[in-house]
Coordinates of C-alpha atoms and ligand atoms in Angstrom, one line a residue:
X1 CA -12.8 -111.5 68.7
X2 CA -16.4 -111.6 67.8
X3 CA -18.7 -108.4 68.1
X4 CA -20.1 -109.3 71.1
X5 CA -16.6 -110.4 73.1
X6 CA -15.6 -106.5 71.6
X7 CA -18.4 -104.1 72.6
X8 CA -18.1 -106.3 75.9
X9 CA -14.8 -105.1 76.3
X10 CA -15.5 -101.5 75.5
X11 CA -17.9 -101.4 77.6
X12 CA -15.5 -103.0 80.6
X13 CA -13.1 -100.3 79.6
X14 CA -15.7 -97.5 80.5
X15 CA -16.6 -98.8 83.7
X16 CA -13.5 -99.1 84.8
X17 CA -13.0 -95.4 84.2
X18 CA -16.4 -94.3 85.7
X19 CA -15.1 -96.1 88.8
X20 CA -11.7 -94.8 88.8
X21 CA -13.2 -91.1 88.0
X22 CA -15.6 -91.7 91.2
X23 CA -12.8 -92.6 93.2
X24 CA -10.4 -90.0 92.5
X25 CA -13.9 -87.9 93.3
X26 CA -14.6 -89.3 96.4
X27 CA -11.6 -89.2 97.9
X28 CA -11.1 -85.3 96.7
X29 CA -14.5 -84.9 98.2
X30 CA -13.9 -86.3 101.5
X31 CA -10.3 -84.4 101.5
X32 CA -11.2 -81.1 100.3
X33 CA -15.1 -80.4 99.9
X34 CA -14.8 -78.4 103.4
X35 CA -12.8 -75.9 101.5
X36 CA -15.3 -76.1 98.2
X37 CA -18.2 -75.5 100.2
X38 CA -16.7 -72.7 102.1
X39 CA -15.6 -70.8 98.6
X40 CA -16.6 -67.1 99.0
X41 CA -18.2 -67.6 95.6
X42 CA -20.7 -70.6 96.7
X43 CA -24.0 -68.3 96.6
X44 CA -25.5 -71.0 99.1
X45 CA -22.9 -69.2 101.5
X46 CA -22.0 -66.5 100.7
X47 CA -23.0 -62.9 99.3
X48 CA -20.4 -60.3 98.3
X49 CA -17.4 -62.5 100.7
X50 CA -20.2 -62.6 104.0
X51 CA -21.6 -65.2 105.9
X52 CA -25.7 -65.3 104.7
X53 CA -26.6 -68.1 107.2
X54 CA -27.7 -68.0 110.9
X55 CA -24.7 -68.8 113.4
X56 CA -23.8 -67.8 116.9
X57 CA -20.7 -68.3 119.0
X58 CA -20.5 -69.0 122.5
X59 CA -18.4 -68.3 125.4
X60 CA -18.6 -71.2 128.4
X61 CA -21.1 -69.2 130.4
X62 CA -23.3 -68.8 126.8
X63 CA -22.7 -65.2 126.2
X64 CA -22.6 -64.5 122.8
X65 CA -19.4 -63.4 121.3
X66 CA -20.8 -63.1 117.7
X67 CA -23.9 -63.7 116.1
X68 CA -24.7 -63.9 112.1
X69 CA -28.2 -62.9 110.8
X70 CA -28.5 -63.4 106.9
X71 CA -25.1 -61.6 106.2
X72 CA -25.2 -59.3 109.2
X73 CA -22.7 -59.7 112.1
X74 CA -22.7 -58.9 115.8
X75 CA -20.8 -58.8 118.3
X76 CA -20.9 -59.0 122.3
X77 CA -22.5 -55.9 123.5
X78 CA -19.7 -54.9 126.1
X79 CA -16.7 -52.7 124.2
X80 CA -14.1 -54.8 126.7
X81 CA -15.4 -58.0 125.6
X82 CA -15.5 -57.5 121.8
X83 CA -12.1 -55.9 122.3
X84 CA -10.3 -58.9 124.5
X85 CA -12.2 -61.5 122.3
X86 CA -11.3 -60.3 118.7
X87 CA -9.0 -62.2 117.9
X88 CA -10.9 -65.0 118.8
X89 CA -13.9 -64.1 117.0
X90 CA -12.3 -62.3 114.3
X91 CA -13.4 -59.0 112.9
X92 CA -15.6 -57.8 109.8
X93 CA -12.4 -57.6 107.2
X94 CA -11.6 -61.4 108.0
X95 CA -8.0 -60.0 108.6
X96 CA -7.5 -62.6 111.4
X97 CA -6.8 -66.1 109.8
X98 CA -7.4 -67.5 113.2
X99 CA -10.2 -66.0 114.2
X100 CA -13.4 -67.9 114.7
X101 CA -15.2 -66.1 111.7
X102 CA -11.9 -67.5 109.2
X103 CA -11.2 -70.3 111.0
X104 CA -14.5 -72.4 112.1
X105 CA -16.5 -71.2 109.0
X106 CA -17.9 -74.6 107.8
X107 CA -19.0 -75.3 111.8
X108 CA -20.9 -72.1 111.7
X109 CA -22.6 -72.6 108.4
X110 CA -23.8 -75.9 109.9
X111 CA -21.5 -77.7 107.2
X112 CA -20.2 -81.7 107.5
X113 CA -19.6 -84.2 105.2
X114 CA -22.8 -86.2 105.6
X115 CA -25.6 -83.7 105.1
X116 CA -23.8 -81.1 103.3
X117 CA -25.2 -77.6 104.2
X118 CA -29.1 -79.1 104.7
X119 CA -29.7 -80.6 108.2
X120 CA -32.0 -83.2 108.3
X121 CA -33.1 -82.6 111.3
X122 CA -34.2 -78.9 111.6
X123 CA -35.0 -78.9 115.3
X124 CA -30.8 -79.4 115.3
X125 CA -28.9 -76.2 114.9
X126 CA -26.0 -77.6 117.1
X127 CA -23.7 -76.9 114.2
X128 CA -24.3 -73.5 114.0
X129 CA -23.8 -72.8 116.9
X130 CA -20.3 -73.6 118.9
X131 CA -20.1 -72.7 122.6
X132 CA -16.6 -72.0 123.5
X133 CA -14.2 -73.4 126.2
X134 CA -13.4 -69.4 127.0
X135 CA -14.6 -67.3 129.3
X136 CA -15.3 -64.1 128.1
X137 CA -15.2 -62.3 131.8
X138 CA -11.8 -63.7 132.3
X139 CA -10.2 -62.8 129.0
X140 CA -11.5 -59.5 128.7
X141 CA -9.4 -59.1 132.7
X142 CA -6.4 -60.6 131.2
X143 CA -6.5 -58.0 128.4
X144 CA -6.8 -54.8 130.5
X145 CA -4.1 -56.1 132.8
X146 CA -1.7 -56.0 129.8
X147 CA -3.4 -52.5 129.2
X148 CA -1.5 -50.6 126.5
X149 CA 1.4 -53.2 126.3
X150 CA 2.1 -55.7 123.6
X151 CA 1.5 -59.6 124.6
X152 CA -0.1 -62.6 125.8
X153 CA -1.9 -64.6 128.6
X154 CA -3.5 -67.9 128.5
X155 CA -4.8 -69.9 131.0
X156 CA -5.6 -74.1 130.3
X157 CA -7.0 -76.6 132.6
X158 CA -4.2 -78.8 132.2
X159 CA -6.6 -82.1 132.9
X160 CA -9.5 -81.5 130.4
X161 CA -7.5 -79.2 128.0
X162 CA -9.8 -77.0 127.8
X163 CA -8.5 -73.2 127.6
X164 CA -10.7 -70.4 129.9
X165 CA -8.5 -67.5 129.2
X166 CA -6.8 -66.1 126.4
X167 CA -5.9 -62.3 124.9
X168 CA -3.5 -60.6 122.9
X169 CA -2.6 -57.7 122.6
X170 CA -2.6 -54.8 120.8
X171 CA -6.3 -55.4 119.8
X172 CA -8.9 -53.4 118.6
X173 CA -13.1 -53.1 119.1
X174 CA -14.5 -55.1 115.7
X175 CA -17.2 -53.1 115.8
X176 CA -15.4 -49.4 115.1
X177 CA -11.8 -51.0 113.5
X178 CA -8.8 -48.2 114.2
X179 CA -6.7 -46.9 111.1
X180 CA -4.2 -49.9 111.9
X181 CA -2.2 -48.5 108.5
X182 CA -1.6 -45.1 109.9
X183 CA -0.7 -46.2 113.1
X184 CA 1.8 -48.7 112.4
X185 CA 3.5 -49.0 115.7
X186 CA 0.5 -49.0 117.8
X187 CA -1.3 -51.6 116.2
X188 CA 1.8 -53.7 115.4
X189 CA 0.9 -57.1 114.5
X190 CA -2.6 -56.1 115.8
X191 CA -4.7 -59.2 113.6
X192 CA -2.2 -62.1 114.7
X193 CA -3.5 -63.8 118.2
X194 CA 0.0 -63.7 119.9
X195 CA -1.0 -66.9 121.9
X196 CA -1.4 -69.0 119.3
X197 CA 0.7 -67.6 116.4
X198 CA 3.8 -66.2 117.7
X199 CA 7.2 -67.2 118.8
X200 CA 9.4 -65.3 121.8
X201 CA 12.6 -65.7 123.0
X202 CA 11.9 -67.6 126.4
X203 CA 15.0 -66.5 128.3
X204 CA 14.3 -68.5 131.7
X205 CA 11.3 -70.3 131.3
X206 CA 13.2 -72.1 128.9
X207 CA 15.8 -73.5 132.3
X208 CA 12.9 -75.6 133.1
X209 CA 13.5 -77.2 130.0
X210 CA 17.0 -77.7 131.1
X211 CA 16.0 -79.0 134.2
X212 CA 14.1 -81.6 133.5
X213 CA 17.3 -82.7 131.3
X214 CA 19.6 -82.6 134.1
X215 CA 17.2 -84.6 136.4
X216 CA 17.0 -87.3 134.3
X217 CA 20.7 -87.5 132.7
X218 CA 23.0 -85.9 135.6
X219 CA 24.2 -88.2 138.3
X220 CA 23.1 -87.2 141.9
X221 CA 21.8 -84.2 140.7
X222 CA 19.7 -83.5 144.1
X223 CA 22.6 -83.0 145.6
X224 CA 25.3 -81.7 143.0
X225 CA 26.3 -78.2 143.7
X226 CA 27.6 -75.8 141.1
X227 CA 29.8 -72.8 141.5
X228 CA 28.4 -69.5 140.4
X229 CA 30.8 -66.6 140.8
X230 CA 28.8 -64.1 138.7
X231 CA 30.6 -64.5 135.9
X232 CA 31.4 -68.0 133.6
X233 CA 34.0 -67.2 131.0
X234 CA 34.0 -69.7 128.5
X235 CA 36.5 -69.0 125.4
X236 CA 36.3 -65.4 124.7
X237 CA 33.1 -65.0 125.6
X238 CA 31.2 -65.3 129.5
X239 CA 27.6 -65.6 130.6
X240 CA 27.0 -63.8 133.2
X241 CA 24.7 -63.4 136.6
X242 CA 23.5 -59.9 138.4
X243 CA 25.2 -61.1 141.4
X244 CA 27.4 -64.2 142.5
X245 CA 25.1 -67.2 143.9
X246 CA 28.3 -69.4 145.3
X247 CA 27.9 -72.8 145.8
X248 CA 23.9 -73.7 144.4
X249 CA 21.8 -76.6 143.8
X250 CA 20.1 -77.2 140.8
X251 CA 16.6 -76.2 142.9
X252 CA 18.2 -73.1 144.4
X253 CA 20.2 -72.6 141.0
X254 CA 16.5 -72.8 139.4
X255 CA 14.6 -70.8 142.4
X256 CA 17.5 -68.1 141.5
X257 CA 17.6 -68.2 137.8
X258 CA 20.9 -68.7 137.9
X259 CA 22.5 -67.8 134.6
X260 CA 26.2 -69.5 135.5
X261 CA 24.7 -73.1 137.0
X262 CA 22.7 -73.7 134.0
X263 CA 25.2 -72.8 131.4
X264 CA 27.2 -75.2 133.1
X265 CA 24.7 -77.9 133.2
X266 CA 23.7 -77.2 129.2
X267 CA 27.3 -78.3 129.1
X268 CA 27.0 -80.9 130.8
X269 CA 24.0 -82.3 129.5
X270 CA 25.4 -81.9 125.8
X271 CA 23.2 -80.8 122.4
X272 CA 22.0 -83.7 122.0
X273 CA 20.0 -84.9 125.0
X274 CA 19.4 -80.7 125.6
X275 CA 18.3 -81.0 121.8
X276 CA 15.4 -84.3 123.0
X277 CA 14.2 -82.4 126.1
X278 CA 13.6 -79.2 123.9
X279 CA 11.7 -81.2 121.3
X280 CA 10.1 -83.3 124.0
X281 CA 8.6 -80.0 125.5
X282 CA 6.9 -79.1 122.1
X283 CA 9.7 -77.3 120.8
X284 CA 10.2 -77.6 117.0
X285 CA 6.6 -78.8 116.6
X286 CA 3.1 -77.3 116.6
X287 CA -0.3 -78.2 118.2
X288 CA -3.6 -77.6 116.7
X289 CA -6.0 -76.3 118.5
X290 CA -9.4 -77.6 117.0
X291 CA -7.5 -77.3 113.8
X292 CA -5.5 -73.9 114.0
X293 CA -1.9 -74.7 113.7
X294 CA -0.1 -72.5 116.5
X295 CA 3.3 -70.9 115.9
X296 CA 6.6 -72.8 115.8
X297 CA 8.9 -72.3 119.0
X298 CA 12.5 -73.3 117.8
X299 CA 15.6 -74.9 119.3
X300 CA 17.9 -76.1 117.2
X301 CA 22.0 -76.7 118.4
X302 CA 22.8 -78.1 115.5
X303 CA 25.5 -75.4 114.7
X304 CA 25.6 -74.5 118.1
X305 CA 29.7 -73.7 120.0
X306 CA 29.9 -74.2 123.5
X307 CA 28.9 -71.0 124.4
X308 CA 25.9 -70.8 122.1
X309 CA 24.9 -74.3 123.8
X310 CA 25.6 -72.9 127.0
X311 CA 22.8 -69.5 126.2
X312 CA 20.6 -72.2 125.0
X313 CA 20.2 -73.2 128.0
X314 CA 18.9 -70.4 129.5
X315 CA 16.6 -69.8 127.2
X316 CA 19.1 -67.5 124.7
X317 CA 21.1 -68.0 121.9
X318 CA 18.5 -69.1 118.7
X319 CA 15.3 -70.0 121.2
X320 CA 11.8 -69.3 120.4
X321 CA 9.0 -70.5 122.5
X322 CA 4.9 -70.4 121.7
X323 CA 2.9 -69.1 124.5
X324 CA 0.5 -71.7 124.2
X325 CA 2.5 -74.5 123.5
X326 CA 5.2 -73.6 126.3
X327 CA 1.7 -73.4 128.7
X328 CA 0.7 -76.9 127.5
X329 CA 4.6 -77.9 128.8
X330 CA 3.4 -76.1 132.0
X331 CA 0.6 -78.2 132.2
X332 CA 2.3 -81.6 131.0
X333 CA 4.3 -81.2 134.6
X334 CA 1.5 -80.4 136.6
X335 CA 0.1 -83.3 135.4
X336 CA 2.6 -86.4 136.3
X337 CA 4.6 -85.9 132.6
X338 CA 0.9 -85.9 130.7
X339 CA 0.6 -82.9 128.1
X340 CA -3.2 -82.9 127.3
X341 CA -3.6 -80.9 124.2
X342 CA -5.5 -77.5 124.5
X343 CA -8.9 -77.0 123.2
X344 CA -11.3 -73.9 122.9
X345 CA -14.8 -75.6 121.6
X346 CA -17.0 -77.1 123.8
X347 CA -17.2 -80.9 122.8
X348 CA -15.5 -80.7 119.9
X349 CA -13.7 -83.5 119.7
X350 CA -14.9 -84.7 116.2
X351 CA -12.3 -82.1 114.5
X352 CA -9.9 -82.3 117.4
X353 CA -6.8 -84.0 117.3
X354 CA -6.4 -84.4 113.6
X355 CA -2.9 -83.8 114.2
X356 CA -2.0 -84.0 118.0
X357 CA -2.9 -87.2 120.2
X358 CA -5.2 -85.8 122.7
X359 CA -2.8 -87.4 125.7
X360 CA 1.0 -87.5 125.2
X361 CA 3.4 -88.3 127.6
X362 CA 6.5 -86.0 127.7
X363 CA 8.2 -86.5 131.2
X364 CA 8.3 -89.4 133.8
X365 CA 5.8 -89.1 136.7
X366 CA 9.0 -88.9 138.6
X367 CA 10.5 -86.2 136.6
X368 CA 7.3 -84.2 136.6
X369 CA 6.8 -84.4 140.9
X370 CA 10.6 -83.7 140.8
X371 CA 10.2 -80.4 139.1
X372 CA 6.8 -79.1 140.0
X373 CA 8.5 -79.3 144.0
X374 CA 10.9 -76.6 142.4
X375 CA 8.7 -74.6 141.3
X376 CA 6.6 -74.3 144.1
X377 CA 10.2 -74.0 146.1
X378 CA 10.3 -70.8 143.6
X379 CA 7.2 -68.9 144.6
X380 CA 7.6 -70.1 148.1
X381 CA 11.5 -69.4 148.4
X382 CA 11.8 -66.0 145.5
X383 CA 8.3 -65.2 144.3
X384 CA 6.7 -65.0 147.6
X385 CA 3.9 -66.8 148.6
X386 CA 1.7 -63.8 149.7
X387 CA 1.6 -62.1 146.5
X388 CA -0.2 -65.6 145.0
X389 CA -2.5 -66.2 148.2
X390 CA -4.5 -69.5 148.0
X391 CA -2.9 -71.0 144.7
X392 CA -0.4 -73.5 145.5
X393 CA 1.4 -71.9 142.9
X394 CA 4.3 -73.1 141.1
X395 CA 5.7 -71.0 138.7
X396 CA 9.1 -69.8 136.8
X397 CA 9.5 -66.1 135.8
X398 CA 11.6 -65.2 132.6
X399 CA 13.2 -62.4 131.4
X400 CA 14.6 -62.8 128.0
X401 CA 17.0 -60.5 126.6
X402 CA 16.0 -59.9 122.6
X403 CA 19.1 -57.9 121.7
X404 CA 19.7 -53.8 121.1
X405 CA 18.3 -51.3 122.6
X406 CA 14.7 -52.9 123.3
X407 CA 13.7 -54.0 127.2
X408 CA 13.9 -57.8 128.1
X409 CA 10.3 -59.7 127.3
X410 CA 8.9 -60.6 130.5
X411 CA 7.6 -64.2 131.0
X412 CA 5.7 -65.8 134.1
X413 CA 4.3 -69.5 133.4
X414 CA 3.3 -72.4 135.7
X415 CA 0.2 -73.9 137.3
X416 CA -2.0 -73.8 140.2
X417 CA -1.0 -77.2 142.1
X418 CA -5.0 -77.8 143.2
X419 CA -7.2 -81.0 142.3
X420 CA -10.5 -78.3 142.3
X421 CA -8.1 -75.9 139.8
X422 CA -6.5 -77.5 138.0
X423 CA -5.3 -74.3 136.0
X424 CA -1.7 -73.9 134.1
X425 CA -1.1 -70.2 132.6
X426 CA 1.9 -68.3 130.4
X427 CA 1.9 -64.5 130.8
X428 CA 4.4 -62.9 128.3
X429 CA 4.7 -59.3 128.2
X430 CA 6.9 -57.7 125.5
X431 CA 10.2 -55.0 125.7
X432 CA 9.1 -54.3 129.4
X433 CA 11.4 -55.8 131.7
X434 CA 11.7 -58.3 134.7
X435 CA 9.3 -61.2 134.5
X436 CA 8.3 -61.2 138.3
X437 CA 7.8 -57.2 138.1
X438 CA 5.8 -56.9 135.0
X439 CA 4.5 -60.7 133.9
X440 CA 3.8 -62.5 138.0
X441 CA 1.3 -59.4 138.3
X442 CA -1.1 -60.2 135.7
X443 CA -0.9 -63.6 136.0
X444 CA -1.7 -63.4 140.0
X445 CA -4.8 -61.3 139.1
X446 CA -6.0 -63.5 136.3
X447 CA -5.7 -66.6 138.6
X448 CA -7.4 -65.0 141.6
X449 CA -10.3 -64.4 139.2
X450 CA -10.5 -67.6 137.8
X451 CA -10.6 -69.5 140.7
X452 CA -13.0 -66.8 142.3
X453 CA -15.7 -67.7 140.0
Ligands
ZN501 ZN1 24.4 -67.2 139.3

């Protein structure tokens, strides 16, 4: 080889590892530089862990939630609203990975992959500023009505996804945080948003579930009776009902949560196809909401006896549910069998849907009409209509047994059957009994309100 032919090839050599170097580079760049820039050591950013930069969030009706001037933050002037919204905003410690402070920093410091941290254009501050889906009046209702108890409510419109209402509580005002250490019961949990990052046992919610199994895989089902004598022994164990509800339907075994009718039909059905319609109704997996990950509900039969198949089915044995992901089922029946995936900011579908289709198709259109006339049989038939006035409400109320001494969690979730509200909600209210008593209240107030507006 001549000296030419040589320093031709070392110089090949080098090229082809300043390309492979900028490769591995630009793909790390387009992968992780959100997370680089967003380093509480970048100075650009940053000072001693704080946002420097301008930045303002938005509820839908453009009151501010919080606002960030060089390093300083504020909140919503009203102690209700800072206090329903923290953990949505967030609060000055950053405790709450979900909050929007945590959790949308790179939006609010104007951050993308193009421009970096410099806009172009500085008449554009769109990226510092995110409006919201929420509504602040709404959520900060929703929060008083669970006043001093532990829990959830959420409320979705089930065709554009967007989410008007959320809270959690316990919760706390940002602006003058509680000694959460000393009061460890109190503030239990306090920095997780239960909506999004928890999992309940469902109790009988979760026969909706079942239903929708049983309409598509058991034979004449419409008319099929089942026998409930208050008590179904099966081996040495039984489930049981308050009462015996004879000879019922699978709508009048559904309207009266009928413990023995939908053991027997989780038998019927088997694990497996119970085991599809769980996973089908979000079970197992997680949505993300403009990139927060929610909780995990779980159902898994696997191991599952007879028995422990036949608890499953009402919602017992090893279930876990999500409140939001279990209102997103809510809102898949509404909706002819379509879940639209939940979203709280405004016209933020660049980030959305990284990991969720935006439209998915759980149910039939059949299977959908099929169960949202049993729910509305449910308020109209158990719930009673006058207590939900106006709402074409369709509902199922849930309360799940967790085991020792601690009260039943008390669920109400369904949707507002109206083309002008199109509205689906979860309510869960934990250790305090009977989901029509203590749940159906707050989500009848909530609704009123939101349609009111
Ligand atoms: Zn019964």
């Amino acid at each position: 080889m001549n000296l030419v032919s040589k320093r031709a090839a070392v110089l090949l050599f080098f090229s082809l590892l300043l390309l492979i170097g900028l490769s591995i580079f630009s793909i790390r760049y387009f992968h992780k530089a959100s997370t680089w820039i967003q380093h509480p050591a970048n100075k650009h950013l940053f000072e001693n862990g704080k946002l420097l930069s301008q930045g303002a969030i938005y509820d839908r009706r453009g009151n501010i939630l919080v606002q960030i001037n060089d390093g300083s933050i504020n909140f919503n002037e009203d102690k209700t609203v800072r206090t329903a919204l923290m953990h949505v905003t967030g609060d000055l410690g950053n405790n709450v990975e979900t909050g929007a402070l945590v959790a949308f920093r790179d939006k609010l410091s104007g951050w993308n992959i193009v421009n970096g941290l410099y806009s172009l254009d500085k008449r554009t501050i769109s990226g510092k500023e995110i409006s919201l889906t929420l509504d602040a009046g709404l959520c900060a209702l929703a929060y008083n009505k669970l006043g001093n108890r532990q829990g959830a409510v959420g409320v979705y419109n089930y065709k554009t996804g967007e989410i008007l209402c959320l809270a959690s509580s316990p919760s706390f005002d940002p602006l003058n945080p509680p000694d959460v250490k000393g009061n460890p019961g109190k503030y239990e949990g306090v920095y997780i948003n239960r909506f999004l990052s928890s999992a309940y046992t469902p109790g009988s919610v979760f026969k909706l579930v079942t239903a929708a199994a049983a309409i598509d895989n058991i034979d004449d089902n419409e008319n099929k009776t089942y026998l409930c004598e208050g008590n179904l022994q099966i081996g040495k164990d039984a489930v049981t009902c308050m009462s015996s509800h004879g000879e019922v339907t699978l709508e009048q075994a559904l309207a009266n949560s009928c413990n023995c009718a939908f053991a027997r039909i989780a038998i019927e059905l088997g694990k497996g196809k119970l085991q599809e319609y769980a996973n089908r109704a979000g079970f197992n997996s997680s949505l993300a909401i403009d990139g927060i990950k929610t909780a995990v509900g779980k159902v898994d039969l696997a191991e599952a006896k007879e028995i422990d198949l036949a608890w499953a089915g009402i919602g017992q044995y090893t279930n876990t549910a999500n409140p939001l992901n279990f209102m997103a089922f809510m809102g898949a029946i509404a909706h002819n069998g379509m879940r639209v995936a939940p979203q709280i900011i405004q016209g933020g579908e660049e980030l959305l849907f990284i990991n969720t289709p935006k439209k998915e198709r759980i149910l039939s259109p059949q299977t959908a009409e099929r169960l949202k006339q049993m729910m509305r049989n449910n308020t109209l038939s158990v719930y009673g209509e006058g207590n939900f006035k106006g709402l074409e409400l369709c509902a199922k109320s849930g309360t799940a047994q967790v085991g020792g001494e601690k009260k039943p969690h008390a669920w109400f979730a369904g949707f507002l059957d109206r083309e002008d509200f199109p509205l689906a909600f979860v309510v869960v209210v934990e250790n305090s009994g009977s989901g029509v008593k203590f749940a159906a209240p707050i989500a009848a107030s909530v609704l009123q309100q939101a349609i009111n507006y």
